[in-house]
Amino acid sequence: MKIAVVGATGLVGGEILEVLAERNFQFDELLLVASERSVGKKMTFKGKEYEVIGLAKAVELKPDYAIFSAGGSTSLEWAPKFAAAGSTVIDNSSAWRMSPDHKLIVPEINASSLTAEDKIIANPNCSTIQMVVALGPLHSKYKIKRIVVSTYQSVTGSGKAAVDQMMNERNGIEGDMAYPHKIDMNALPHIDVFLDNGYTKEEMKMVNETKKIFGDDSIRITSTTVRIPTVGGHSEAVNVEFENDFDLEELRGVLENAEGVIVQDDPKNNLYPMPLTAHKKDAVFVGRLRRDESQPNTLNMWIVADNLRKGAATNAVQIAEYLSKNS
Ligand code: 2RA
């Protein structure tokens, strides 16, 4: 079995390789693929040296799986070429997420909808993934009516240049700006571009992708996404109203038994999820569970996950694992 990592030299590409190694994903051949400027670059995976190849060469080699993290334009141009060559593409960009002809997959929620005919599969946005992993089991049991979410997102979501800007600012070094403003000691309510409705693309991704993943357009969702100077992962304050009432301890039990979720909720002992403790982990961490006392059937919760892991690389590898086990 042959697997290609497209965008292997990027932040998420590197995380995909780490996850493949950690999970001992079985393959016979690994292709490290990147843009022409990186072709020939040497990279090491599990102690073996690999040379980065270009997209055209990679298509010719017909990988069984191609995990993309190379941006939307590259995916729009090349994912169909890989699919036509027989590869199954798992794409981290937003290119295919809202396409009616392509599935948007979080294995814990909807992997069972996948079939062999799915040749280009979309990985949801990181901030969406962690939220639906935590809300999925609650939606099944109590039926979600409305979600209000505010996010506190790591600079790693913007890529290496943003991490460099934050660290340069922190160390008093003049450098390039990935953001329109300083990010260290600051918070930017601006992730991706602003749309005519006053929301950002990131905020509308959370709204639209969540409905698609749950297959339920009746859910009402509003979102505010904010960039903060941290690297360990994305955090989210979620207020969720259900159609049905719940018992808080029963709800806690549902989360404690949910696939991919770890409950860290003991505020009296200062135990709650944090980016520092979620970093490099594959789970979605949930805490600060409490009833919203301002209205019935409503819960407040805090959700943290490593956006490069479960928010991107791990979710994509889990899709490949599911397909290879069920093909
Ligand atoms: C971000 N979710 O955090 C977006 C894309 N990774 O910037």
Short mmCIF file of C-alpha atoms and ligand atoms in Angstrom, two decimals:
data_model
loop_
_atom_site.label_atom_id
_atom_site.label_comp_id
_atom_site.label_asym_id
_atom_site.label_seq_id
_atom_site.Cartn_x
_atom_site.Cartn_y
_atom_site.Cartn_z
CA MET A 1 0.00 0.00 0.00
CA LYS A 2 1.36 3.40 -1.07
CA ILE A 3 0.55 6.65 0.74
CA ALA A 4 1.38 10.22 -0.31
CA VAL A 5 1.57 13.23 2.01
CA VAL A 6 0.99 16.30 -0.15
CA GLY A 7 2.30 19.43 1.55
CA ALA A 8 4.79 17.33 3.50
CA THR A 9 7.05 20.30 4.28
CA GLY A 10 4.33 22.38 5.99
CA LEU A 11 3.24 22.53 9.66
CA VAL A 12 0.30 20.15 9.14
CA GLY A 13 2.31 17.95 6.76
CA GLY A 14 4.92 17.46 9.43
CA GLU A 15 2.21 16.64 11.95
CA ILE A 16 0.70 14.07 9.56
CA LEU A 17 4.06 12.30 9.37
CA GLU A 18 4.36 12.34 13.18
CA VAL A 19 0.88 10.85 13.53
CA LEU A 20 1.51 8.18 10.87
CA ALA A 21 4.63 7.14 12.80
CA GLU A 22 2.99 7.26 16.24
CA ARG A 23 -0.01 5.21 15.10
CA ASN A 24 2.26 2.84 13.16
CA PHE A 25 0.09 3.28 10.07
CA GLN A 26 0.97 0.35 7.81
CA PHE A 27 2.18 1.07 4.27
CA ASP A 28 4.78 -0.27 1.81
CA GLU A 29 5.77 3.05 0.25
CA LEU A 30 5.65 6.67 1.42
CA LEU A 31 5.68 9.61 -1.01
CA LEU A 32 6.59 13.04 0.36
CA VAL A 33 5.12 15.60 -2.00
CA ALA A 34 5.48 19.37 -2.10
CA SER A 35 5.69 22.33 -4.47
CA GLU A 36 8.44 22.53 -7.06
CA ARG A 37 10.57 24.79 -4.82
CA SER A 38 10.86 21.95 -2.27
CA VAL A 39 11.49 19.11 -4.76
CA GLY A 40 14.74 17.33 -3.91
CA LYS A 41 14.63 18.37 -0.23
CA LYS A 42 15.56 15.50 2.07
CA MET A 43 13.27 14.52 4.95
CA THR A 44 13.53 11.71 7.50
CA PHE A 45 10.64 9.45 8.52
CA LYS A 46 11.14 6.71 11.12
CA GLY A 47 14.92 6.90 10.62
CA LYS A 48 14.75 6.54 6.83
CA GLU A 49 15.66 9.40 4.46
CA TYR A 50 13.18 10.42 1.77
CA GLU A 51 13.48 12.90 -1.09
CA VAL A 52 10.56 15.27 -1.68
CA ILE A 53 8.93 14.85 -5.10
CA GLY A 54 6.61 17.05 -7.12
CA LEU A 55 2.88 16.63 -7.71
CA ALA A 56 3.09 15.34 -11.29
CA LYS A 57 5.57 12.62 -10.31
CA ALA A 58 3.40 11.64 -7.34
CA VAL A 59 0.30 11.20 -9.52
CA GLU A 60 2.28 8.95 -11.89
CA LEU A 61 3.20 6.73 -8.92
CA LYS A 62 -0.52 6.18 -8.19
CA PRO A 63 -0.62 6.20 -4.36
CA ASP A 64 -3.54 4.39 -2.72
CA TYR A 65 -4.09 7.34 -0.37
CA ALA A 66 -3.06 10.96 -0.77
CA ILE A 67 -3.42 13.12 2.34
CA PHE A 68 -3.40 16.74 1.24
CA SER A 69 -2.49 19.79 3.28
CA ALA A 70 -1.38 22.10 0.49
CA GLY A 71 -4.04 24.80 0.28
CA GLY A 72 -7.29 25.05 -1.59
CA SER A 73 -5.98 25.98 -5.05
CA THR A 74 -3.53 23.06 -5.14
CA SER A 75 -6.26 20.72 -3.97
CA LEU A 76 -8.78 21.96 -6.55
CA GLU A 77 -6.22 21.39 -9.32
CA TRP A 78 -4.56 18.17 -8.17
CA ALA A 79 -7.01 16.18 -6.04
CA PRO A 80 -9.09 15.24 -9.13
CA LYS A 81 -5.87 14.11 -10.91
CA PHE A 82 -4.94 11.85 -7.99
CA ALA A 83 -8.50 10.52 -7.82
CA ALA A 84 -8.49 9.82 -11.57
CA ALA A 85 -5.26 7.85 -11.07
CA GLY A 86 -7.07 5.71 -8.50
CA SER A 87 -5.99 7.43 -5.26
CA THR A 88 -8.33 8.23 -2.40
CA VAL A 89 -7.69 11.85 -1.46
CA ILE A 90 -8.20 13.13 2.09
CA ASP A 91 -8.00 16.91 1.87
CA ASN A 92 -7.38 19.35 4.71
CA SER A 93 -8.27 22.48 2.72
CA SER A 94 -11.72 24.06 2.51
CA ALA A 95 -11.90 23.31 -1.25
CA TRP A 96 -14.32 20.35 -1.08
CA ARG A 97 -15.89 20.73 2.38
CA MET A 98 -19.20 22.26 1.32
CA SER A 99 -19.40 20.49 -2.05
CA PRO A 100 -22.67 18.51 -2.22
CA ASP A 101 -20.76 15.75 -4.02
CA HIS A 102 -18.08 15.28 -1.37
CA LYS A 103 -18.24 14.04 2.20
CA LEU A 104 -17.03 16.00 5.22
CA ILE A 105 -15.78 13.44 7.71
CA VAL A 106 -15.02 13.25 11.42
CA PRO A 107 -14.57 9.51 12.01
CA GLU A 108 -16.17 9.54 15.48
CA ILE A 109 -19.32 11.09 14.00
CA ASN A 110 -19.87 10.00 10.38
CA ALA A 111 -17.16 7.67 9.02
CA SER A 112 -19.84 5.03 8.46
CA SER A 113 -21.19 7.15 5.57
CA LEU A 114 -17.98 6.52 3.58
CA THR A 115 -18.00 4.17 0.58
CA ALA A 116 -15.37 3.02 -1.93
CA GLU A 117 -16.86 5.54 -4.36
CA ASP A 118 -15.63 8.43 -2.19
CA LYS A 119 -12.38 9.39 -3.90
CA ILE A 120 -12.03 12.96 -2.55
CA ILE A 121 -12.92 13.24 1.15
CA ALA A 122 -12.86 16.57 2.99
CA ASN A 123 -11.31 17.02 6.43
CA PRO A 124 -13.32 19.71 8.28
CA ASN A 125 -11.87 22.93 9.67
CA CYS A 126 -9.95 22.37 12.91
CA SER A 127 -12.29 24.50 15.04
CA THR A 128 -15.28 22.54 13.68
CA ILE A 129 -13.74 19.10 14.30
CA GLN A 130 -13.11 19.52 18.01
CA MET A 131 -16.57 20.98 18.57
CA VAL A 132 -18.47 18.20 16.76
CA VAL A 133 -16.46 15.45 18.46
CA ALA A 134 -17.65 16.78 21.81
CA LEU A 135 -21.20 17.72 20.72
CA GLY A 136 -21.90 14.66 18.57
CA PRO A 137 -22.83 12.28 21.41
CA LEU A 138 -24.86 15.03 23.10
CA HIS A 139 -26.73 15.74 19.87
CA SER A 140 -27.61 12.04 19.57
CA LYS A 141 -28.98 11.93 23.11
CA TYR A 142 -30.52 15.39 23.66
CA LYS A 143 -30.89 16.86 20.11
CA ILE A 144 -29.14 20.19 19.67
CA LYS A 145 -31.35 23.20 19.00
CA ARG A 146 -28.79 26.05 19.02
CA ILE A 147 -25.03 26.55 19.47
CA VAL A 148 -23.26 29.76 20.45
CA VAL A 149 -19.49 29.31 20.23
CA SER A 150 -16.56 31.63 20.89
CA THR A 151 -13.11 30.38 20.00
CA TYR A 152 -9.60 31.16 21.24
CA GLN A 153 -7.39 29.87 18.44
CA SER A 154 -3.67 29.13 18.40
CA VAL A 155 -1.41 30.94 15.94
CA THR A 156 -0.37 27.51 14.61
CA GLY A 157 -3.70 27.57 12.76
CA SER A 158 -2.23 30.25 10.52
CA GLY A 159 1.01 28.43 9.82
CA LYS A 160 4.72 28.89 10.49
CA ALA A 161 4.86 32.59 9.55
CA ALA A 162 2.33 33.40 12.28
CA VAL A 163 4.23 31.42 14.90
CA ASP A 164 7.38 33.29 13.82
CA GLN A 165 5.59 36.66 14.18
CA MET A 166 4.45 35.82 17.71
CA MET A 167 7.87 34.59 18.81
CA ASN A 168 9.66 37.56 17.20
CA GLU A 169 7.33 39.96 19.03
CA ARG A 170 7.85 38.06 22.27
CA ASN A 171 11.63 38.25 21.84
CA GLY A 172 11.64 41.88 20.70
CA ILE A 173 12.79 41.00 17.18
CA GLU A 174 11.54 42.93 14.12
CA GLY A 175 10.10 40.52 11.58
CA ASP A 176 7.46 39.89 8.95
CA MET A 177 3.79 40.31 9.86
CA ALA A 178 1.46 37.37 9.21
CA TYR A 179 -1.38 39.32 10.82
CA PRO A 180 -2.62 42.91 10.33
CA HIS A 181 -1.73 43.65 13.96
CA LYS A 182 0.64 42.53 16.67
CA ILE A 183 -0.45 39.18 18.07
CA ASP A 184 1.62 38.80 21.24
CA MET A 185 -0.15 40.23 24.33
CA ASN A 186 -3.15 40.73 22.04
CA ALA A 187 -6.30 39.01 20.72
CA LEU A 188 -7.50 39.35 17.11
CA PRO A 189 -11.25 38.82 16.42
CA HIS A 190 -10.28 38.20 12.81
CA ILE A 191 -9.58 34.72 11.40
CA ASP A 192 -9.59 34.46 7.61
CA VAL A 193 -11.43 37.17 5.63
CA PHE A 194 -14.52 39.20 6.52
CA LEU A 195 -17.71 38.49 4.55
CA ASP A 196 -20.60 40.79 3.62
CA ASN A 197 -22.64 39.55 6.61
CA GLY A 198 -19.97 40.82 9.02
CA TYR A 199 -18.76 37.35 9.93
CA THR A 200 -15.40 35.92 8.97
CA LYS A 201 -14.97 32.87 6.75
CA GLU A 202 -13.74 30.97 9.82
CA GLU A 203 -16.94 31.76 11.69
CA MET A 204 -19.14 30.68 8.79
CA LYS A 205 -17.08 27.48 8.38
CA MET A 206 -18.08 26.51 11.92
CA VAL A 207 -21.74 27.25 11.16
CA ASN A 208 -21.98 25.50 7.79
CA GLU A 209 -19.63 22.56 8.38
CA THR A 210 -21.27 21.62 11.68
CA LYS A 211 -24.70 21.38 10.03
CA LYS A 212 -23.27 19.25 7.19
CA ILE A 213 -21.45 16.87 9.53
CA PHE A 214 -24.54 16.39 11.72
CA GLY A 215 -26.76 16.26 8.63
CA ASP A 216 -29.14 18.66 10.32
CA ASP A 217 -29.84 22.12 8.90
CA SER A 218 -32.32 22.82 11.70
CA ILE A 219 -29.50 23.46 14.17
CA ARG A 220 -29.05 27.20 14.72
CA ILE A 221 -25.40 28.22 15.16
CA THR A 222 -23.51 31.47 15.68
CA SER A 223 -19.79 31.82 16.10
CA THR A 224 -17.08 34.31 17.02
CA THR A 225 -13.55 33.18 16.25
CA VAL A 226 -10.55 34.87 17.87
CA ARG A 227 -6.80 34.44 17.42
CA ILE A 228 -4.72 34.39 20.63
CA PRO A 229 -0.97 34.11 21.19
CA THR A 230 -0.63 30.44 22.07
CA VAL A 231 0.62 27.35 20.20
CA GLY A 232 -0.81 24.30 21.95
CA GLY A 233 -4.25 24.20 20.44
CA HIS A 234 -7.63 25.80 19.96
CA SER A 235 -10.02 26.47 22.84
CA GLU A 236 -13.77 27.00 22.55
CA ALA A 237 -16.44 28.28 24.93
CA VAL A 238 -19.64 26.57 23.79
CA ASN A 239 -23.18 27.33 24.90
CA VAL A 240 -25.51 24.62 23.57
CA GLU A 241 -29.30 24.52 23.84
CA PHE A 242 -31.00 21.15 23.46
CA GLU A 243 -34.53 20.25 22.43
CA ASN A 244 -34.68 18.02 25.52
CA ASP A 245 -33.66 18.63 29.13
CA PHE A 246 -30.74 16.75 30.63
CA ASP A 247 -29.34 15.62 33.92
CA LEU A 248 -25.86 17.13 34.25
CA GLU A 249 -24.27 14.03 35.76
CA GLU A 250 -25.85 11.82 33.10
CA LEU A 251 -24.55 14.22 30.45
CA ARG A 252 -21.08 14.08 31.99
CA GLY A 253 -21.27 10.29 31.75
CA VAL A 254 -22.18 10.51 28.07
CA LEU A 255 -19.04 12.58 27.44
CA GLU A 256 -16.83 10.33 29.59
CA ASN A 257 -17.88 7.40 27.41
CA ALA A 258 -17.68 9.29 24.12
CA GLU A 259 -15.13 8.17 21.49
CA GLY A 260 -12.19 10.58 21.22
CA VAL A 261 -13.24 12.68 24.24
CA ILE A 262 -11.43 13.11 27.56
CA VAL A 263 -13.32 14.94 30.33
CA GLN A 264 -11.10 17.15 32.51
CA ASP A 265 -13.57 18.80 34.85
CA ASP A 266 -12.64 19.36 38.49
CA PRO A 267 -12.45 23.16 38.88
CA LYS A 268 -12.08 22.91 42.68
CA ASN A 269 -8.73 21.24 41.97
CA ASN A 270 -7.91 23.59 39.07
CA LEU A 271 -8.52 20.78 36.55
CA TYR A 272 -9.85 21.95 33.19
CA PRO A 273 -8.60 21.64 29.57
CA MET A 274 -5.83 23.99 28.44
CA PRO A 275 -3.83 24.33 25.19
CA LEU A 276 -0.60 23.59 27.09
CA THR A 277 -1.94 20.21 28.23
CA ALA A 278 -3.69 19.36 24.94
CA HIS A 279 -0.57 19.99 22.86
CA LYS A 280 0.54 16.95 20.82
CA LYS A 281 -2.42 14.92 22.06
CA ASP A 282 -5.04 13.37 19.74
CA ALA A 283 -8.08 13.63 22.01
CA VAL A 284 -10.65 16.38 22.41
CA PHE A 285 -10.65 17.66 25.99
CA VAL A 286 -13.87 18.87 27.63
CA GLY A 287 -14.43 20.66 30.93
CA ARG A 288 -16.21 23.50 32.77
CA LEU A 289 -19.47 21.58 32.34
CA ARG A 290 -22.29 23.57 33.89
CA ARG A 291 -25.94 24.29 33.28
CA ASP A 292 -26.69 27.68 31.69
CA GLU A 293 -28.88 29.05 34.49
CA SER A 294 -30.27 31.78 32.24
CA GLN A 295 -32.40 29.41 30.15
CA PRO A 296 -33.69 25.81 30.22
CA ASN A 297 -32.13 22.77 28.47
CA THR A 298 -28.85 24.64 27.95
CA LEU A 299 -25.25 23.72 28.78
CA ASN A 300 -22.00 25.66 28.94
CA MET A 301 -18.79 23.76 28.20
CA TRP A 302 -15.12 24.37 27.39
CA ILE A 303 -13.50 22.35 24.58
CA VAL A 304 -9.76 22.21 23.82
CA ALA A 305 -7.81 20.23 21.23
CA ASP A 306 -4.49 20.40 19.42
CA ASN A 307 -5.59 21.99 16.13
CA LEU A 308 -2.67 20.47 14.21
CA ARG A 309 -3.50 17.01 15.60
CA LYS A 310 -7.20 16.18 15.95
CA GLY A 311 -7.95 19.42 14.18
CA ALA A 312 -6.10 18.29 11.05
CA ALA A 313 -3.45 15.53 10.88
CA THR A 314 -4.95 12.97 13.26
CA ASN A 315 -8.45 13.32 11.84
CA ALA A 316 -7.09 12.78 8.31
CA VAL A 317 -5.03 9.74 9.33
CA GLN A 318 -8.02 8.31 11.20
CA ILE A 319 -10.05 8.58 7.98
CA ALA A 320 -7.30 6.67 6.12
CA GLU A 321 -7.23 4.07 8.93
CA TYR A 322 -11.00 3.65 8.72
CA LEU A 323 -10.89 3.23 4.94
CA SER A 324 -7.98 0.76 5.00
CA LYS A 325 -9.77 -1.32 7.68
CA ASN A 326 -13.10 -1.25 5.88
CA SER A 327 -12.07 -1.53 2.23
C1 2RA B 1 -7.06 28.66 11.65
N1 2RA B 1 -8.87 27.06 11.44
O1 2RA B 1 -7.00 28.32 12.85
C2 2RA B 1 -7.98 27.95 10.71
C3 2RA B 1 -7.22 27.23 9.64
N2 2RA B 1 -6.31 26.28 10.16
O2 2RA B 1 -6.37 29.58 11.15
#
